[in-house]
Amino acid sequence: MDYLPEDEVQDYIDSNQTIEYAHTLEDQIQGQIEAGFIITGFYEDDFGGTRILDKHIKTFIATKAIKLKVD
């Protein structure tokens, strides 16, 4: 984690709080591509319509990726 100073990280730890970290969608997909994967599918999902946010946006994504062997 390079986005929080060490003292803030320690404050979270000392107070038993969680530290949440997320990658951007670009980081996730571009990272797969840079690792040699080919994106062959994409899927969005939500909480099954049980949350207010579900009416406005899909909050989960999944990619299907394959890695070709190059000889």
C-alpha positions as protocol buffer text, in pm:
chain_id: "A"
residue {
  index: 1
  type: MET
  ca { x: 0 y: 0 z: 0 }
}
residue {
  index: 2
  type: ASP
  ca { x: 166 y: 312 z: -118 }
}
residue {
  index: 3
  type: TYR
  ca { x: -128 y: 549 z: -93 }
}
residue {
  index: 4
  type: LEU
  ca { x: -133 y: 589 z: 288 }
}
residue {
  index: 5
  type: PRO
  ca { x: 148 y: 711 z: 509 }
}
residue {
  index: 6
  type: GLU
  ca { x: 278 y: 445 z: 750 }
}
residue {
  index: 7
  type: ASP
  ca { x: 144 y: 632 z: 1055 }
}
residue {
  index: 8
  type: GLU
  ca { x: -210 y: 630 z: 911 }
}
residue {
  index: 9
  type: VAL
  ca { x: -185 y: 259 z: 835 }
}
residue {
  index: 10
  type: GLN
  ca { x: -75 y: 199 z: 1193 }
}
residue {
  index: 11
  type: ASP
  ca { x: -369 y: 409 z: 1320 }
}
residue {
  index: 12
  type: TYR
  ca { x: -610 y: 182 z: 1129 }
}
residue {
  index: 13
  type: ILE
  ca { x: -441 y: -128 z: 1266 }
}
residue {
  index: 14
  type: ASP
  ca { x: -435 y: 3 z: 1623 }
}
residue {
  index: 15
  type: SER
  ca { x: -806 y: 88 z: 1612 }
}
residue {
  index: 16
  type: ASN
  ca { x: -900 y: -252 z: 1458 }
}
residue {
  index: 17
  type: GLN
  ca { x: -1040 y: -89 z: 1144 }
}
residue {
  index: 18
  type: THR
  ca { x: -1022 y: -246 z: 803 }
}
residue {
  index: 19
  type: ILE
  ca { x: -806 y: -104 z: 530 }
}
residue {
  index: 20
  type: GLU
  ca { x: -975 y: -137 z: 193 }
}
residue {
  index: 21
  type: TYR
  ca { x: -792 y: -117 z: -134 }
}
residue {
  index: 22
  type: ALA
  ca { x: -923 y: -145 z: -485 }
}
residue {
  index: 23
  type: HIS
  ca { x: -773 y: -145 z: -830 }
}
residue {
  index: 24
  type: THR
  ca { x: -927 y: 66 z: -1104 }
}
residue {
  index: 25
  type: LEU
  ca { x: -1110 y: -119 z: -1377 }
}
residue {
  index: 26
  type: GLU
  ca { x: -835 y: -6 z: -1614 }
}
residue {
  index: 27
  type: ASP
  ca { x: -567 y: -154 z: -1384 }
}
residue {
  index: 28
  type: GLN
  ca { x: -751 y: -485 z: -1369 }
}
residue {
  index: 29
  type: ILE
  ca { x: -819 y: -529 z: -1739 }
}
residue {
  index: 30
  type: GLN
  ca { x: -496 y: -374 z: -1866 }
}
residue {
  index: 31
  type: GLY
  ca { x: -304 y: -586 z: -1618 }
}
residue {
  index: 32
  type: GLN
  ca { x: -454 y: -901 z: -1767 }
}
residue {
  index: 33
  type: ILE
  ca { x: -369 y: -785 z: -2118 }
}
residue {
  index: 34
  type: GLU
  ca { x: -12 y: -693 z: -2022 }
}
residue {
  index: 35
  type: ALA
  ca { x: 28 y: -1038 z: -1864 }
}
residue {
  index: 36
  type: GLY
  ca { x: -48 y: -1192 z: -2203 }
}
residue {
  index: 37
  type: PHE
  ca { x: -414 y: -1276 z: -2157 }
}
residue {
  index: 38
  type: ILE
  ca { x: -676 y: -1223 z: -2425 }
}
residue {
  index: 39
  type: ILE
  ca { x: -1013 y: -1107 z: -2293 }
}
residue {
  index: 40
  type: THR
  ca { x: -1276 y: -1338 z: -2441 }
}
residue {
  index: 41
  type: GLY
  ca { x: -1573 y: -1254 z: -2222 }
}
residue {
  index: 42
  type: PHE
  ca { x: -1710 y: -995 z: -1984 }
}
residue {
  index: 43
  type: TYR
  ca { x: -1994 y: -1013 z: -1733 }
}
residue {
  index: 44
  type: GLU
  ca { x: -2158 y: -761 z: -1499 }
}
residue {
  index: 45
  type: ASP
  ca { x: -2362 y: -847 z: -1191 }
}
residue {
  index: 46
  type: ASP
  ca { x: -2525 y: -695 z: -886 }
}
residue {
  index: 47
  type: PHE
  ca { x: -2670 y: -810 z: -556 }
}
residue {
  index: 48
  type: GLY
  ca { x: -2969 y: -969 z: -730 }
}
residue {
  index: 49
  type: GLY
  ca { x: -3181 y: -656 z: -712 }
}
residue {
  index: 50
  type: THR
  ca { x: -3178 y: -652 z: -332 }
}
residue {
  index: 51
  type: ARG
  ca { x: -2988 y: -325 z: -290 }
}
residue {
  index: 52
  type: ILE
  ca { x: -3092 y: 28 z: -386 }
}
residue {
  index: 53
  type: LEU
  ca { x: -2775 y: 66 z: -590 }
}
residue {
  index: 54
  type: ASP
  ca { x: -2880 y: -228 z: -810 }
}
residue {
  index: 55
  type: LYS
  ca { x: -3136 y: -2 z: -979 }
}
residue {
  index: 56
  type: HIS
  ca { x: -2861 y: 225 z: -1107 }
}
residue {
  index: 57
  type: ILE
  ca { x: -2537 y: 32 z: -1160 }
}
residue {
  index: 58
  type: LYS
  ca { x: -2386 y: -313 z: -1173 }
}
residue {
  index: 59
  type: THR
  ca { x: -2132 y: -331 z: -893 }
}
residue {
  index: 60
  type: PHE
  ca { x: -1945 y: -649 z: -988 }
}
residue {
  index: 61
  type: ILE
  ca { x: -1761 y: -752 z: -1303 }
}
residue {
  index: 62
  type: ALA
  ca { x: -1590 y: -1064 z: -1422 }
}
residue {
  index: 63
  type: THR
  ca { x: -1372 y: -1126 z: -1722 }
}
residue {
  index: 64
  type: LYS
  ca { x: -1304 y: -1447 z: -1905 }
}
residue {
  index: 65
  type: ALA
  ca { x: -947 y: -1451 z: -2031 }
}
residue {
  index: 66
  type: ILE
  ca { x: -725 y: -1705 z: -2199 }
}
residue {
  index: 67
  type: LYS
  ca { x: -351 y: -1711 z: -2234 }
}
residue {
  index: 68
  type: LEU
  ca { x: -219 y: -1836 z: -2563 }
}
residue {
  index: 69
  type: LYS
  ca { x: 98 y: -2038 z: -2564 }
}
residue {
  index: 70
  type: VAL
  ca { x: 343 y: -1897 z: -2814 }
}
residue {
  index: 71
  type: ASP
  ca { x: 618 y: -2132 z: -2927 }
}
